[in-house]
Amino acid sequence: MTTADVLLWVAYPYICLTLLVGGLVWRWRTDQFGWTTRSSQLYEKPILRAASPTFHLGFLAVIGGHFVGLLVPKTWTAAVGIPQHVYHLTATIGGSVAALATVLGLAGLLYRRFAVRSVTLATTTRDKVMYALLVLPVALGTWATVANQVLGGPEGYDYRETISPWLRSVLTFSPEPQLMTTVPLSFRLHVLAGFALFAIWPFTRLVHAVTIPVQYPTRPYIVYRARRASVSAAAGRRGWAPVQRSADRDGARSRGA
């Protein structure tokens, strides 16, 4: 094990996790009004209706699969009678479907973001950085799944012997970086990209993902008011406009003469 291994698999994860937790606290205390998705629904809806649910459902499934695969020890699934072959088959099929939905949804959102001019104009530099760091772990994770789990033989790569215990050792503050030295390159790059996404998470619109909308059903209505006092949001009366008095017309005619 080298110094680079210690930096990559001990120091780097803790730096990213510190930015994640500290950034969320800082953002909540200083920018609650900015704690939003900055929705661009007003600019374009048809593509958003298809791409957004596809991406979000796929991404949630991916997160669920990562939670089970990385945080649940292999001995627990074996204790309830799930052999490695069954787990691998279930995880590969489910993960492939979730990855496909995530990739298709993300592709639709990216197309909408940069092909629809009004949405592009509403895209900030921070959004572009966020999309780049979101695409990277998704692409690397898809590559790792296809290369190692789908095409890597009947049993694939058993990441629950290396990556899973390494991550749990980091979270329990007893890191074991030596576990990552033999992991395939695609998985190692995926892990590094995933932690980079965690590091920038609190400083982008992704922050909305950690919000629980418990007050949504009881929140007050949003009231829009015009800037000018002469403009009213109330519906106007139907019918003809009042006819101007003849005296006024005569006066205006004489002044014009």
XYZ file of N, CA, C and O in Angstrom, residues 89-212:
496
model
N -27.340 -12.217 -9.440
C -28.296 -12.184 -10.543
C -29.342 -11.096 -10.322
O -29.659 -10.318 -11.226
N -29.871 -11.030 -9.096
C -30.895 -10.025 -8.790
C -30.325 -8.617 -8.887
O -30.944 -7.709 -9.469
N -29.140 -8.419 -8.324
C -28.527 -7.090 -8.335
C -28.156 -6.658 -9.749
O -28.316 -5.487 -10.107
N -27.690 -7.602 -10.575
C -27.286 -7.255 -11.933
C -28.487 -6.884 -12.792
O -28.462 -5.874 -13.516
N -29.552 -7.673 -12.704
C -30.744 -7.373 -13.503
C -31.385 -6.074 -13.035
O -31.683 -5.171 -13.826
N -31.597 -5.966 -11.722
C -32.201 -4.742 -11.190
C -31.341 -3.522 -11.423
O -31.835 -2.447 -11.794
N -30.031 -3.674 -11.227
C -29.131 -2.552 -11.433
C -29.058 -2.123 -12.893
O -28.950 -0.921 -13.183
N -29.126 -3.078 -13.807
C -29.089 -2.743 -15.233
C -30.332 -1.968 -15.647
O -30.252 -0.992 -16.402
N -31.498 -2.385 -15.153
C -32.742 -1.678 -15.470
C -32.703 -0.260 -14.891
O -33.058 0.724 -15.562
N -32.258 -0.141 -13.627
C -32.175 1.180 -12.994
C -31.163 2.068 -13.711
O -31.400 3.266 -13.909
N -30.033 1.479 -14.116
C -29.016 2.260 -14.827
C -29.542 2.730 -16.177
O -29.285 3.885 -16.582
N -30.277 1.882 -16.874
C -30.830 2.274 -18.170
C -31.807 3.434 -18.023
O -31.763 4.406 -18.797
N -32.684 3.362 -17.012
C -33.635 4.456 -16.777
C -32.901 5.739 -16.414
O -33.257 6.830 -16.889
N -31.865 5.625 -15.597
C -31.107 6.812 -15.194
C -30.410 7.454 -16.386
O -30.439 8.675 -16.559
N -29.791 6.632 -17.219
C -29.072 7.154 -18.383
C -30.035 7.800 -19.378
O -29.778 8.899 -19.887
N -31.160 7.149 -19.652
C -32.129 7.711 -20.593
C -32.714 9.020 -20.064
O -32.843 10.009 -20.804
N -33.078 9.031 -18.776
C -33.622 10.254 -18.194
C -32.614 11.379 -18.177
O -32.932 12.530 -18.496
N -31.371 11.063 -17.812
C -30.333 12.090 -17.771
C -30.025 12.611 -19.171
O -29.794 13.818 -19.359
N -30.028 11.716 -20.167
C -29.797 12.148 -21.547
C -30.888 13.115 -21.995
O -30.620 14.120 -22.661
N -32.148 12.813 -21.625
C -33.239 13.724 -21.968
C -33.105 15.072 -21.292
O -33.341 16.121 -21.915
N -32.711 15.079 -20.028
C -32.535 16.337 -19.313
C -31.382 17.155 -19.888
O -31.472 18.385 -19.985
N -30.299 16.491 -20.283
C -29.174 17.203 -20.874
C -29.541 17.777 -22.241
O -29.164 18.910 -22.579
N -30.274 16.990 -23.027
C -30.711 17.494 -24.330
C -31.586 18.731 -24.150
O -31.413 19.744 -24.848
N -32.513 18.642 -23.226
C -33.399 19.774 -22.963
C -32.611 20.976 -22.469
O -32.860 22.116 -22.863
N -31.638 20.746 -21.612
C -30.877 21.817 -21.005
C -30.069 22.611 -22.034
O -29.946 23.831 -21.934
N -29.525 21.914 -23.028
C -28.614 22.579 -23.955
C -29.159 22.698 -25.375
O -28.503 23.296 -26.225
N -30.337 22.151 -25.646
C -30.934 22.282 -26.974
C -32.084 23.272 -26.991
O -32.375 23.853 -28.040
N -32.753 23.460 -25.874
C -33.845 24.421 -25.779
C -33.249 25.749 -25.325
O -32.725 25.858 -24.208
N -33.325 26.745 -26.190
C -32.603 27.999 -25.935
C -33.008 28.665 -24.623
O -32.156 29.145 -23.867
N -34.303 28.700 -24.326
C -34.744 29.373 -23.107
C -34.205 28.679 -21.859
O -33.860 29.338 -20.872
N -34.096 27.350 -21.904
C -33.538 26.612 -20.769
C -32.030 26.819 -20.689
O -31.463 26.952 -19.599
N -31.385 26.881 -21.841
C -29.935 27.122 -21.870
C -29.588 28.472 -21.260
O -28.612 28.615 -20.514
N -30.401 29.484 -21.572
C -30.140 30.817 -21.041
C -30.296 30.863 -19.520
O -29.705 31.719 -18.857
N -31.111 29.949 -18.976
C -31.311 29.898 -17.522
C -30.296 28.990 -16.827
O -30.375 28.784 -15.614
N -29.352 28.439 -17.585
C -28.354 27.530 -17.035
C -27.117 28.306 -16.595
O -26.538 29.053 -17.379
N -26.728 28.124 -15.353
C -25.572 28.826 -14.806
C -24.311 27.972 -14.919
O -24.369 26.774 -15.241
N -23.177 28.580 -14.657
C -21.913 27.835 -14.648
C -21.932 26.746 -13.587
O -21.420 25.640 -13.797
N -22.552 27.044 -12.461
C -22.672 26.041 -11.398
C -23.480 24.844 -11.873
O -23.171 23.698 -11.539
N -24.523 25.083 -12.675
C -25.323 23.992 -13.219
C -24.483 23.124 -14.150
O -24.600 21.887 -14.137
N -23.644 23.748 -14.963
C -22.815 22.989 -15.899
C -21.823 22.097 -15.157
O -21.600 20.942 -15.538
N -21.230 22.635 -14.090
C -20.321 21.825 -13.270
C -21.079 20.665 -12.631
O -20.606 19.520 -12.597
N -22.279 20.936 -12.144
C -23.091 19.897 -11.518
C -23.401 18.786 -12.504
O -23.267 17.585 -12.186
N -23.810 19.147 -13.724
C -24.141 18.125 -14.718
C -22.916 17.302 -15.095
O -23.006 16.083 -15.288
N -21.757 17.938 -15.198
C -20.538 17.202 -15.523
C -20.207 16.182 -14.443
O -19.879 15.020 -14.735
N -20.296 16.608 -13.179
C -19.981 15.703 -12.079
C -21.108 14.718 -11.798
O -20.910 13.756 -11.039
N -22.285 14.927 -12.375
C -23.367 13.959 -12.277
C -23.253 12.910 -13.372
O -23.487 11.718 -13.139
N -22.864 13.352 -14.575
C -22.696 12.424 -15.691
C -21.549 11.448 -15.416
O -21.641 10.253 -15.736
N -20.480 11.942 -14.807
C -19.278 11.126 -14.621
C -19.531 9.859 -13.805
O -19.230 8.749 -14.281
N -20.079 9.918 -12.590
C -20.310 8.672 -11.854
C -21.364 7.784 -12.496
O -21.272 6.552 -12.402
N -22.363 8.382 -13.145
C -23.374 7.572 -13.816
C -22.744 6.785 -14.965
O -22.977 5.580 -15.123
N -21.917 7.462 -15.774
C -21.265 6.788 -16.893
C -20.275 5.729 -16.405
O -20.241 4.600 -16.932
N -19.486 6.070 -15.386
C -18.510 5.103 -14.863
C -19.192 3.922 -14.180
O -18.733 2.783 -14.286
N -20.301 4.189 -13.484
C -21.031 3.102 -12.851
C -21.651 2.168 -13.870
O -21.662 0.932 -13.686
N -22.160 2.731 -14.971
C -22.711 1.895 -16.037
C -21.611 1.046 -16.669
O -21.805 -0.151 -16.943
N -20.460 1.676 -16.905
C -19.318 0.936 -17.459
C -18.897 -0.198 -16.516
O -18.672 -1.334 -16.949
N -18.805 0.085 -15.227
C -18.396 -0.933 -14.264
C -19.393 -2.091 -14.221
O -19.005 -3.259 -14.144
N -20.682 -1.759 -14.286
C -21.710 -2.814 -14.235
C -21.650 -3.702 -15.464
O -21.679 -4.940 -15.360
N -21.553 -3.088 -16.630
C -21.528 -3.876 -17.876
C -20.243 -4.689 -17.975
O -20.272 -5.892 -18.287
N -19.102 -4.062 -17.699
C -17.819 -4.728 -17.883
C -17.584 -5.843 -16.876
O -17.014 -6.899 -17.224
N -18.021 -5.651 -15.640
C -17.691 -6.618 -14.587
C -18.851 -7.521 -14.204
O -18.633 -8.703 -13.917
N -20.070 -6.996 -14.194
C -21.193 -7.787 -13.712
C -21.943 -8.494 -14.845
O -22.400 -9.623 -14.676
N -22.094 -7.810 -15.995
C -22.811 -8.415 -17.115
C -21.879 -9.275 -17.960
O -22.208 -10.425 -18.300
N -20.721 -8.751 -18.302
C -19.782 -9.466 -19.171
C -18.632 -10.108 -18.398
O -17.740 -10.688 -19.022
N -18.644 -10.040 -17.103
C -17.520 -10.527 -16.309
C -17.653 -11.952 -15.823
O -17.005 -12.321 -14.833
N -18.473 -12.754 -16.455
C -18.630 -14.141 -16.033
C -19.901 -14.364 -15.242
O -20.619 -13.399 -14.904
N -20.222 -15.606 -14.922
C -21.488 -15.915 -14.247
C -21.614 -15.310 -12.851
O -22.719 -15.031 -12.392
N -20.510 -15.096 -12.165
C -20.563 -14.550 -10.815
C -20.174 -13.073 -10.762
O -20.365 -12.422 -9.731
N -19.617 -12.558 -11.857
C -19.223 -11.160 -11.872
C -18.129 -10.868 -10.869
O -17.353 -11.745 -10.486
N -18.064 -9.602 -10.446
C -17.090 -9.204 -9.438
C -17.809 -9.013 -8.110
O -18.787 -8.274 -8.015
N -17.320 -9.691 -7.079
C -17.961 -9.628 -5.766
C -17.430 -8.416 -4.995
O -16.478 -8.504 -4.221
N -18.057 -7.265 -5.239
C -17.637 -6.030 -4.563
C -17.955 -6.037 -3.081
O -17.472 -5.192 -2.324
N -18.760 -6.986 -2.641
C -19.092 -7.048 -1.209
C -17.948 -7.628 -0.381
O -18.032 -7.671 0.852
N -16.888 -8.064 -1.067
C -15.699 -8.530 -0.354
C -14.644 -7.431 -0.206
O -13.716 -7.574 0.588
N -14.782 -6.353 -0.978
C -13.755 -5.308 -0.973
C -14.358 -3.909 -0.775
O -14.131 -3.275 0.250
N -15.132 -3.443 -1.766
C -15.645 -2.071 -1.714
C -16.587 -1.875 -0.532
O -16.510 -0.862 0.180
N -17.476 -2.815 -0.325
C -18.455 -2.677 0.759
C -17.794 -2.580 2.132
O -18.079 -1.638 2.889
N -16.911 -3.537 2.505
C -16.266 -3.384 3.822
C -15.373 -2.157 3.910
O -15.235 -1.571 4.984
N -14.768 -1.741 2.782
C -13.967 -0.513 2.822
C -14.843 0.693 3.147
O -14.484 1.507 3.998
N -15.988 0.814 2.482
C -16.857 1.962 2.744
C -17.360 1.944 4.185
O -17.395 2.985 4.845
N -17.731 0.792 4.680
C -18.196 0.720 6.064
C -17.066 1.066 7.034
O -17.314 1.665 8.085
N -15.841 0.696 6.685
C -14.708 1.051 7.560
C -14.486 2.565 7.574
O -14.116 3.134 8.606
N -14.717 3.228 6.444
C -14.588 4.688 6.398
C -15.671 5.338 7.244
O -15.405 6.272 8.020
N -16.887 4.849 7.123
C -18.003 5.441 7.861
C -17.919 5.193 9.355
O -18.501 5.938 10.146
N -17.203 4.155 9.759
C -17.025 3.862 11.182
C -15.685 4.393 11.713
O -15.277 4.029 12.818
N -15.006 5.228 10.888
C -13.754 5.880 11.277
C -12.648 4.881 11.620
O -11.813 5.127 12.495
N -12.643 3.776 10.892
C -11.542 2.812 11.013
C -11.169 2.353 9.609
O -11.353 1.176 9.260
N -10.678 3.271 8.761
C -10.480 2.977 7.342
C -9.488 1.845 7.076
O -8.473 1.723 7.766
N -9.797 1.054 6.061
C -8.935 -0.039 5.620
C -8.647 0.141 4.130
O -9.250 -0.530 3.280
N -7.751 1.044 3.766
C -7.506 1.347 2.348
C -6.964 0.182 1.549
O -7.103 0.144 0.326
N -6.357 -0.789 2.204
C -5.785 -1.918 1.483
C -6.858 -2.730 0.754
O -6.562 -3.447 -0.207
N -8.103 -2.600 1.178
C -9.171 -3.347 0.523
C -9.419 -2.855 -0.902
O -9.961 -3.599 -1.727
N -9.043 -1.617 -1.209
C -9.331 -1.049 -2.523
C -8.204 -1.251 -3.527
O -8.353 -0.909 -4.707
N -7.096 -1.793 -3.113
C -5.939 -1.902 -4.007
C -6.146 -2.928 -5.116
O -5.505 -2.835 -6.167
N -7.021 -3.907 -4.916
C -7.232 -4.951 -5.925
C -8.554 -4.790 -6.670
O -8.919 -5.634 -7.478
N -9.268 -3.720 -6.411
C -10.570 -3.492 -7.049
C -10.353 -3.110 -8.514
O -9.411 -2.377 -8.838
N -11.191 -3.598 -9.437
C -11.063 -3.209 -10.848
C -11.090 -1.701 -11.037
O -11.744 -0.977 -10.283
N -10.382 -1.230 -12.042
C -10.240 0.200 -12.280
C -11.584 0.889 -12.466
O -11.791 2.006 -11.958
N -12.503 0.262 -13.185
C -13.802 0.892 -13.434
C -14.547 1.176 -12.137
O -15.157 2.240 -11.979
N -14.481 0.253 -11.189
C -15.145 0.476 -9.906
C -14.437 1.557 -9.090
O -15.080 2.375 -8.426
N -13.097 1.578 -9.136
C -12.375 2.591 -8.375
C -12.669 3.996 -8.904
O -12.880 4.933 -8.123
N -12.704 4.146 -10.214
C -13.039 5.443 -10.795
C -14.464 5.847 -10.462
O -14.750 7.023 -10.215
N -15.360 4.873 -10.454
C -16.757 5.148 -10.104
C -16.865 5.644 -8.664
O -17.612 6.594 -8.379
N -16.121 5.033 -7.767
C -16.144 5.445 -6.361
C -15.598 6.862 -6.216
O -16.193 7.710 -5.525
N -14.485 7.151 -6.868
C -13.888 8.493 -6.774
C -14.828 9.551 -7.343
O -14.983 10.635 -6.761
N -15.472 9.254 -8.465
C -16.412 10.203 -9.062
C -17.634 10.398 -8.174
O -18.177 11.511 -8.076
N -18.068 9.326 -7.535
C -19.205 9.444 -6.629
C -18.921 10.351 -5.448
O -19.765 11.172 -5.060
N -17.730 10.242 -4.877
C -17.372 11.125 -3.757
C -17.215 12.568 -4.221
O -17.523 13.504 -3.460
N -16.735 12.784 -5.444
C -16.652 14.155 -5.972
C -18.051 14.764 -6.080
O -18.240 15.956 -5.800
N -19.027 13.957 -6.478
C -20.409 14.443 -6.548
C -20.918 14.812 -5.163
O -21.610 15.825 -4.991
N -20.588 14.006 -4.159
C -20.974 14.331 -2.785
C -20.367 15.670 -2.352
O -21.010 16.455 -1.641
N -19.139 15.927 -2.764
C -18.436 17.134 -2.321
C -19.120 18.401 -2.830
O -19.175 19.416 -2.119
N -19.649 18.373 -4.060
C -20.267 19.592 -4.606
C -21.777 19.610 -4.385
O -22.439 20.598 -4.718
N -22.329 18.560 -3.845
C -23.780 18.425 -3.683
C -24.431 19.623 -2.969
O -25.419 20.178 -3.453
N -23.914 20.056 -1.809
C -24.610 21.139 -1.088
C -24.584 22.484 -1.799
O -25.369 23.369 -1.459
N -23.706 22.648 -2.775
C -23.516 23.956 -3.400
C -24.213 24.069 -4.755
O -23.974 25.026 -5.495
N -25.067 23.093 -5.068
C -25.777 23.083 -6.340
C -27.260 22.874 -6.092
O -27.712 22.738 -4.945
N -28.029 22.808 -7.171
C -29.458 22.571 -7.041
C -29.770 21.153 -6.562
O -30.908 20.859 -6.195
N -28.771 20.265 -6.528
C -28.980 18.910 -6.016
C -29.341 18.916 -4.537
O -29.806 17.894 -4.007
N -29.147 20.051 -3.879
C -29.435 20.139 -2.448
C -30.895 19.813 -2.144
O -31.232 19.385 -1.021
N -31.779 19.982 -3.131
C -33.203 19.725 -2.882
C -33.463 18.258 -2.566
O -34.501 17.922 -1.996
N -32.521 17.370 -2.923
C -32.739 15.943 -2.709
C -32.758 15.558 -1.233
O -33.292 14.504 -0.874
N -32.185 16.394 -0.369
C -32.163 16.076 1.060
C -33.240 16.837 1.815
O -33.208 16.917 3.035
N -34.202 17.378 1.093
C -35.306 18.092 1.721
C -36.514 17.179 1.843
O -36.896 16.503 0.880
N -37.128 17.166 3.016
C -38.345 16.383 3.237
C -39.520 17.359 3.273
O -39.629 18.170 4.190
